[in-house]
Amino acid sequence: MQLHFSPSMRSVTISSSNGFIDLMKIKVAARHISYRTLFHTILILAFLLPFVFILTALVTLEGVNKCSSFDCLGRRLGPKLLGRGDDSERLVKDVYNILNQVNTEEVPVGLKIPDNFTQLVSYMKSNKYTANDFAIILKQMMERSEREIRESKFQELMNKHFAASSVPKGIHCLSLRLTDEYSSNAHARRQLPSPEFLPVLSDNSYYHFILPTDNILAAAVVVTSAVQSSLTPEKIVFHVITDKKTYAGMHSWFALNTISPAIVEVKGVHQFDWLTRDNVPVLEAVENHNVIRNYYHGNHISGANLDDTTPRSFASKLQARSPKYISLLNHLRIYLPELFPNLDKVVFLDDDIVIQRDLSPLWEIDLGGNVNGAVETCKGEDSWVMSKRFRNYFNFSHPLVAKSLDPEECAWAYGMNIFDLRAWRKTNIRETYHAWLKENLRSNLTLWKLGTLPPALIAFRGHIQPIDPSWHMLGLGYQKNTSIESVKKAAVIHYNGQSKPWLQIGYEHLRPFWSKYVNYSNEFVKNCHILES
C-alpha cells in the first residue's frame, strides 16, 4: 500500500503496492482541514486497517457462538444497544416453555425411552427428535431414575433392618462356645458372686446397676466401661439378667472374666420366682398374639404405601418392628420393684450403651419424690435425635389417644434411668402399663407401634424427673452426623438405633468409643473373630 501526495498537498492518493490501481483519492479543501491534521489522520488509518482485517478473520474462524475477540463483544452488545434480543436468551426461554408444557403431558404409548445418555444421543441422531419429543423423553428418563433410586433406598433400608435384627456370626459363636464351656468347665459354673458377697446384692449402700440382655459381648462392654470409669469400682454391683438360652454362656463369661473389684450377679428370667406367666399374663398375650407375630416377623413391605412414605419414616417404622420388642427381656424394666424387693434405688442400663464417666453422683440426684430420673428428648441441638414428643410415638387420629394424651408433651429416654423403687412401689405404674398394652392389642396395634417406650411414656406420666442431658447422649445408632466432641463429653453414650457398634453396619467413626472396652486378647473373642475396628 502506498500514499502519494500532490505537490501542493491538496490531494492524496492511496494505491496498491504496484502503483497501477488507485484505490482512493482525497481532495483536500484547505479552508476546512489543515494539512497536518489530514496527514495524521491518514497515518492512523494506515495503522488500523491491518488490525481490522485480522479481527475480522478471527471472528470468521471462531464462529458466532465461540468467539472471544473484541469484535464478538461488540457484536453481542450491539443488538442490546439497538433494542434487539440475544438469540441465546430466546433459546433458553423456548426451552423453558417446552419443559413447562411437557410437564403436564402424558407420555405417548410405545415411545422408546433410552437407558442412558449415550443411547439418548444415538436416538437423537437417528430419529431427528423435535424439541418437544426430546423434552418428553428427558422427563421420562429422569422420572425412571428417581423411581429406581427411591426403590433402591427402600431396599437398602430393608436390608439394614434384617442385618440389625440378626445375630452376627461372631457373637453367635461366642455364645455357643461359652455355653459349651459351662458344661465342661467347673470354673465357668462357679457361683456368682462368691458366697461371701451375697449380702451385698441387697445392700443399699452400694451402687446397683440393672442390665437385661441376651448379648454377652455387649454386656461385657457395659460392665467393663462402668468399672473402668468409676472412682469407686469396689462399690459397684451389676445385676445382669438374661434369658434361659443365653444364661449358661453369660454366666461362663463373667465367671471366667472377673471384673474385680466390682461384683457381678448373673440371673436368668427363669430363676425369678415372681416372674411367672400367672403374674404377667399380658406378656404371654404379646408373645402369642397372631397380629403381633405377623407384624414383627411378616412381610414388612406388604401393605405399605411406599409412594406416600419417606425413607426416613419407613426406617422409623422398620426400627419399630424389631423382634426384640416382643421379648420378655425388653419389658422386664417395668417389673423392677418386684424383681428386686430389697433395693431402694437402682440405675437401669440398656446393653447398647457405653459408660465414660463415674455414675455414682446419679444416686445423689434428688428426684423430688418422682420415680424415674431421665433425660428429656424434646430439647437439644440435634433436631433429629432430640425432637421427640408424644406425637412421634402415638397415633393421635385414634379417639382414645386424642382424648387421653397431649401430642406436644415431651418424651424422655429409656436406656439410662435412675429408678426410685421405694417411690415406685407406692404407684400403679405397672397396672397402667398393662392396661394400655391390652388396649393396644384390642385395637390391633393402632395406638402405637414403637416397642416398649410408648406404654412406658403413659405409665410414668407425672412420675418423671428430668436430669441433665450430659448424663445420657442418644442417637449413635441412627445419627451418622453425631458430634464427636459431644460424644467425648457425655457420661453415657447410647447406640440406640439399627447401627449397633458390634454390627458391620455400625458407623466406623463411632465404633472406637465402644470397641476400646472389648477384650480382643480373650481366647473366645479371638477364636470367634469378633469384629475389631
mmCIF file of C-alpha atoms in Angstrom, residues 184-374:
data_model
loop_
_atom_site.group_PDB
_atom_site.id
_atom_site.type_symbol
_atom_site.label_atom_id
_atom_site.label_comp_id
_atom_site.label_asym_id
_atom_site.label_seq_id
_atom_site.Cartn_x
_atom_site.Cartn_y
_atom_site.Cartn_z
ATOM 1 C CA SER A 184 -17.360 -78.828 80.624
ATOM 2 C CA ASN A 185 -15.513 -76.387 82.901
ATOM 3 C CA ALA A 186 -16.183 -76.197 86.629
ATOM 4 C CA HIS A 187 -14.679 -72.712 86.818
ATOM 5 C CA ALA A 188 -17.270 -71.488 84.325
ATOM 6 C CA ARG A 189 -20.007 -72.782 86.628
ATOM 7 C CA ARG A 190 -18.714 -71.267 89.850
ATOM 8 C CA GLN A 191 -21.201 -69.308 91.923
ATOM 9 C CA LEU A 192 -21.701 -65.637 91.019
ATOM 10 C CA PRO A 193 -20.998 -63.791 93.148
ATOM 11 C CA SER A 194 -18.980 -65.754 95.660
ATOM 12 C CA PRO A 195 -20.967 -66.733 98.790
ATOM 13 C CA GLU A 196 -19.246 -64.114 100.955
ATOM 14 C CA PHE A 197 -20.584 -61.351 98.684
ATOM 15 C CA LEU A 198 -24.203 -62.488 98.613
ATOM 16 C CA PRO A 199 -25.317 -59.950 101.291
ATOM 17 C CA VAL A 200 -24.026 -57.146 99.051
ATOM 18 C CA LEU A 201 -26.713 -57.945 96.458
ATOM 19 C CA SER A 202 -29.317 -56.300 98.666
ATOM 20 C CA ASP A 203 -27.101 -53.732 100.389
ATOM 21 C CA ASN A 204 -28.377 -50.230 99.548
ATOM 22 C CA SER A 205 -25.049 -48.604 100.396
ATOM 23 C CA TYR A 206 -23.716 -49.972 97.070
ATOM 24 C CA TYR A 207 -24.394 -48.674 93.557
ATOM 25 C CA HIS A 208 -26.732 -51.196 91.930
ATOM 26 C CA PHE A 209 -26.978 -51.407 88.122
ATOM 27 C CA ILE A 210 -29.632 -53.483 86.347
ATOM 28 C CA LEU A 211 -28.650 -54.818 82.894
ATOM 29 C CA PRO A 212 -31.128 -57.058 80.995
ATOM 30 C CA THR A 213 -29.553 -58.536 77.828
ATOM 31 C CA ASP A 214 -29.001 -61.660 75.764
ATOM 32 C CA ASN A 215 -25.842 -60.238 74.124
ATOM 33 C CA ILE A 216 -22.755 -61.457 76.005
ATOM 34 C CA LEU A 217 -20.295 -59.173 74.224
ATOM 35 C CA ALA A 218 -22.480 -56.096 74.746
ATOM 36 C CA ALA A 219 -22.907 -56.952 78.445
ATOM 37 C CA ALA A 220 -19.135 -57.274 78.828
ATOM 38 C CA VAL A 221 -18.610 -53.801 77.335
ATOM 39 C CA VAL A 222 -21.220 -52.178 79.597
ATOM 40 C CA VAL A 223 -19.775 -53.719 82.761
ATOM 41 C CA THR A 224 -16.155 -53.084 81.792
ATOM 42 C CA SER A 225 -16.781 -49.462 80.841
ATOM 43 C CA ALA A 226 -18.668 -48.843 84.100
ATOM 44 C CA VAL A 227 -15.871 -50.276 86.247
ATOM 45 C CA GLN A 228 -13.062 -48.511 84.382
ATOM 46 C CA SER A 229 -14.881 -45.172 84.540
ATOM 47 C CA SER A 230 -15.793 -45.421 88.218
ATOM 48 C CA LEU A 231 -13.975 -43.654 91.026
ATOM 49 C CA THR A 232 -15.175 -46.325 93.466
ATOM 50 C CA PRO A 233 -15.433 -49.585 91.468
ATOM 51 C CA GLU A 234 -15.451 -51.615 94.675
ATOM 52 C CA LYS A 235 -18.912 -50.178 95.398
ATOM 53 C CA ILE A 236 -20.430 -51.318 92.091
ATOM 54 C CA VAL A 237 -22.894 -54.219 91.875
ATOM 55 C CA PHE A 238 -24.163 -55.393 88.482
ATOM 56 C CA HIS A 239 -27.342 -57.462 88.219
ATOM 57 C CA VAL A 240 -27.176 -58.992 84.723
ATOM 58 C CA ILE A 241 -30.466 -60.600 83.674
ATOM 59 C CA THR A 242 -30.669 -62.796 80.595
ATOM 60 C CA ASP A 243 -32.967 -65.364 79.007
ATOM 61 C CA LYS A 244 -32.800 -69.107 79.500
ATOM 62 C CA LYS A 245 -30.943 -69.966 76.296
ATOM 63 C CA THR A 246 -28.167 -67.418 76.968
ATOM 64 C CA TYR A 247 -27.854 -67.941 80.705
ATOM 65 C CA ALA A 248 -25.073 -70.599 80.587
ATOM 66 C CA GLY A 249 -22.913 -68.586 78.167
ATOM 67 C CA MET A 250 -23.448 -65.320 80.066
ATOM 68 C CA HIS A 251 -22.572 -66.990 83.388
ATOM 69 C CA SER A 252 -19.432 -68.526 81.856
ATOM 70 C CA TRP A 253 -18.180 -65.160 80.613
ATOM 71 C CA PHE A 254 -18.404 -63.372 83.946
ATOM 72 C CA ALA A 255 -17.200 -66.429 85.893
ATOM 73 C CA LEU A 256 -14.073 -66.708 83.731
ATOM 74 C CA ASN A 257 -13.542 -62.943 83.308
ATOM 75 C CA THR A 258 -13.877 -61.353 86.716
ATOM 76 C CA ILE A 259 -14.390 -57.590 86.742
ATOM 77 C CA SER A 260 -12.657 -57.027 90.051
ATOM 78 C CA PRO A 261 -13.293 -55.255 92.370
ATOM 79 C CA ALA A 262 -16.894 -54.869 91.135
ATOM 80 C CA ILE A 263 -19.466 -57.551 91.938
ATOM 81 C CA VAL A 264 -21.498 -59.210 89.175
ATOM 82 C CA GLU A 265 -24.617 -61.330 89.531
ATOM 83 C CA VAL A 266 -25.999 -63.232 86.540
ATOM 84 C CA LYS A 267 -29.586 -64.471 86.641
ATOM 85 C CA GLY A 268 -31.926 -65.941 84.057
ATOM 86 C CA VAL A 269 -35.560 -64.837 83.870
ATOM 87 C CA HIS A 270 -36.481 -68.421 84.693
ATOM 88 C CA GLN A 271 -34.775 -68.025 88.084
ATOM 89 C CA PHE A 272 -37.066 -65.245 89.332
ATOM 90 C CA ASP A 273 -39.861 -66.817 91.376
ATOM 91 C CA TRP A 274 -42.120 -63.803 90.928
ATOM 92 C CA LEU A 275 -41.743 -63.633 87.134
ATOM 93 C CA THR A 276 -44.324 -66.240 86.155
ATOM 94 C CA ARG A 277 -46.874 -66.138 83.379
ATOM 95 C CA ASP A 278 -49.601 -66.043 86.011
ATOM 96 C CA ASN A 279 -48.242 -62.727 87.281
ATOM 97 C CA VAL A 280 -47.662 -61.247 83.835
ATOM 98 C CA PRO A 281 -50.389 -62.679 81.561
ATOM 99 C CA VAL A 282 -50.236 -59.674 79.257
ATOM 100 C CA LEU A 283 -46.693 -60.612 78.185
ATOM 101 C CA GLU A 284 -47.834 -64.101 77.232
ATOM 102 C CA ALA A 285 -50.530 -62.460 75.127
ATOM 103 C CA VAL A 286 -47.917 -60.223 73.494
ATOM 104 C CA GLU A 287 -45.742 -63.211 72.605
ATOM 105 C CA ASN A 288 -48.595 -65.335 71.242
ATOM 106 C CA HIS A 289 -50.829 -62.735 69.587
ATOM 107 C CA ASN A 290 -51.072 -63.555 65.862
ATOM 108 C CA VAL A 291 -51.321 -59.929 64.767
ATOM 109 C CA ILE A 292 -48.179 -59.082 66.704
ATOM 110 C CA ARG A 293 -46.218 -62.036 65.369
ATOM 111 C CA ASN A 294 -47.201 -61.183 61.813
ATOM 112 C CA TYR A 295 -46.320 -57.539 62.431
ATOM 113 C CA TYR A 296 -42.835 -58.288 63.739
ATOM 114 C CA HIS A 297 -41.980 -61.334 61.639
ATOM 115 C CA GLY A 298 -44.040 -60.868 58.477
ATOM 116 C CA ASN A 299 -43.504 -59.076 55.171
ATOM 117 C CA HIS A 300 -42.525 -55.537 56.155
ATOM 118 C CA ILE A 301 -43.245 -54.075 52.709
ATOM 119 C CA SER A 302 -46.559 -55.812 52.081
ATOM 120 C CA GLY A 303 -49.406 -53.356 52.535
ATOM 121 C CA ALA A 304 -47.073 -50.376 52.884
ATOM 122 C CA ASN A 305 -47.739 -47.480 50.524
ATOM 123 C CA LEU A 306 -44.171 -46.549 49.655
ATOM 124 C CA ASP A 307 -45.313 -43.742 47.357
ATOM 125 C CA ASP A 308 -46.664 -41.841 50.364
ATOM 126 C CA THR A 309 -43.803 -42.761 52.713
ATOM 127 C CA THR A 310 -40.464 -41.016 53.056
ATOM 128 C CA PRO A 311 -37.350 -43.171 53.532
ATOM 129 C CA ARG A 312 -36.848 -41.649 56.970
ATOM 130 C CA SER A 313 -40.410 -42.506 58.030
ATOM 131 C CA PHE A 314 -40.044 -46.003 56.603
ATOM 132 C CA ALA A 315 -36.770 -46.502 58.516
ATOM 133 C CA SER A 316 -38.503 -45.465 61.734
ATOM 134 C CA LYS A 317 -41.323 -47.953 61.121
ATOM 135 C CA LEU A 318 -38.843 -50.725 60.405
ATOM 136 C CA GLN A 319 -36.988 -50.000 63.624
ATOM 137 C CA ALA A 320 -40.310 -50.268 65.449
ATOM 138 C CA ARG A 321 -40.736 -53.771 64.027
ATOM 139 C CA SER A 322 -37.628 -55.221 65.617
ATOM 140 C CA PRO A 323 -38.464 -58.663 67.092
ATOM 141 C CA LYS A 324 -36.796 -57.635 70.356
ATOM 142 C CA TYR A 325 -39.900 -55.603 71.209
ATOM 143 C CA ILE A 326 -41.909 -58.736 71.924
ATOM 144 C CA SER A 327 -39.270 -60.345 74.139
ATOM 145 C CA LEU A 328 -39.720 -60.532 77.883
ATOM 146 C CA LEU A 329 -36.259 -59.014 78.442
ATOM 147 C CA ASN A 330 -37.372 -55.801 76.779
ATOM 148 C CA HIS A 331 -40.423 -55.488 79.060
ATOM 149 C CA LEU A 332 -38.513 -56.532 82.155
ATOM 150 C CA ARG A 333 -37.822 -52.994 83.375
ATOM 151 C CA ILE A 334 -41.475 -52.479 84.280
ATOM 152 C CA TYR A 335 -41.161 -55.202 86.983
ATOM 153 C CA LEU A 336 -38.023 -53.956 88.755
ATOM 154 C CA PRO A 337 -39.715 -53.216 92.128
ATOM 155 C CA GLU A 338 -40.952 -56.833 92.326
ATOM 156 C CA LEU A 339 -37.738 -58.406 90.981
ATOM 157 C CA PHE A 340 -35.552 -56.539 93.483
ATOM 158 C CA PRO A 341 -37.763 -56.124 96.551
ATOM 159 C CA ASN A 342 -34.867 -55.230 98.881
ATOM 160 C CA LEU A 343 -33.364 -52.433 96.780
ATOM 161 C CA ASP A 344 -34.321 -48.770 97.132
ATOM 162 C CA LYS A 345 -32.602 -47.071 94.195
ATOM 163 C CA VAL A 346 -31.101 -48.528 91.021
ATOM 164 C CA VAL A 347 -29.757 -47.374 87.669
ATOM 165 C CA PHE A 348 -31.197 -49.219 84.697
ATOM 166 C CA LEU A 349 -28.977 -49.668 81.614
ATOM 167 C CA ASP A 350 -29.574 -50.899 78.076
ATOM 168 C CA ASP A 351 -26.923 -53.171 76.574
ATOM 169 C CA ASP A 352 -26.103 -50.787 73.691
ATOM 170 C CA ILE A 353 -24.558 -48.111 75.908
ATOM 171 C CA VAL A 354 -21.021 -47.227 76.980
ATOM 172 C CA ILE A 355 -20.186 -45.547 80.294
ATOM 173 C CA GLN A 356 -17.473 -42.891 80.069
ATOM 174 C CA ARG A 357 -17.746 -41.153 83.435
ATOM 175 C CA ASP A 358 -18.271 -42.059 87.072
ATOM 176 C CA LEU A 359 -22.014 -42.566 87.595
ATOM 177 C CA SER A 360 -22.063 -42.606 91.393
ATOM 178 C CA PRO A 361 -23.409 -38.995 91.511
ATOM 179 C CA LEU A 362 -26.649 -40.297 89.961
ATOM 180 C CA TRP A 363 -27.566 -41.751 93.354
ATOM 181 C CA GLU A 364 -27.274 -38.249 94.856
ATOM 182 C CA ILE A 365 -29.737 -36.634 92.428
ATOM 183 C CA ASP A 366 -32.897 -35.519 94.166
ATOM 184 C CA LEU A 367 -35.805 -36.946 92.180
ATOM 185 C CA GLY A 368 -38.269 -34.818 94.126
ATOM 186 C CA GLY A 369 -40.432 -37.760 95.047
ATOM 187 C CA ASN A 370 -40.608 -38.930 91.418
ATOM 188 C CA VAL A 371 -39.930 -42.465 90.273
ATOM 189 C CA ASN A 372 -37.900 -42.072 87.094
ATOM 190 C CA GLY A 373 -34.901 -39.795 86.533
ATOM 191 C CA ALA A 374 -34.465 -39.495 82.749
#
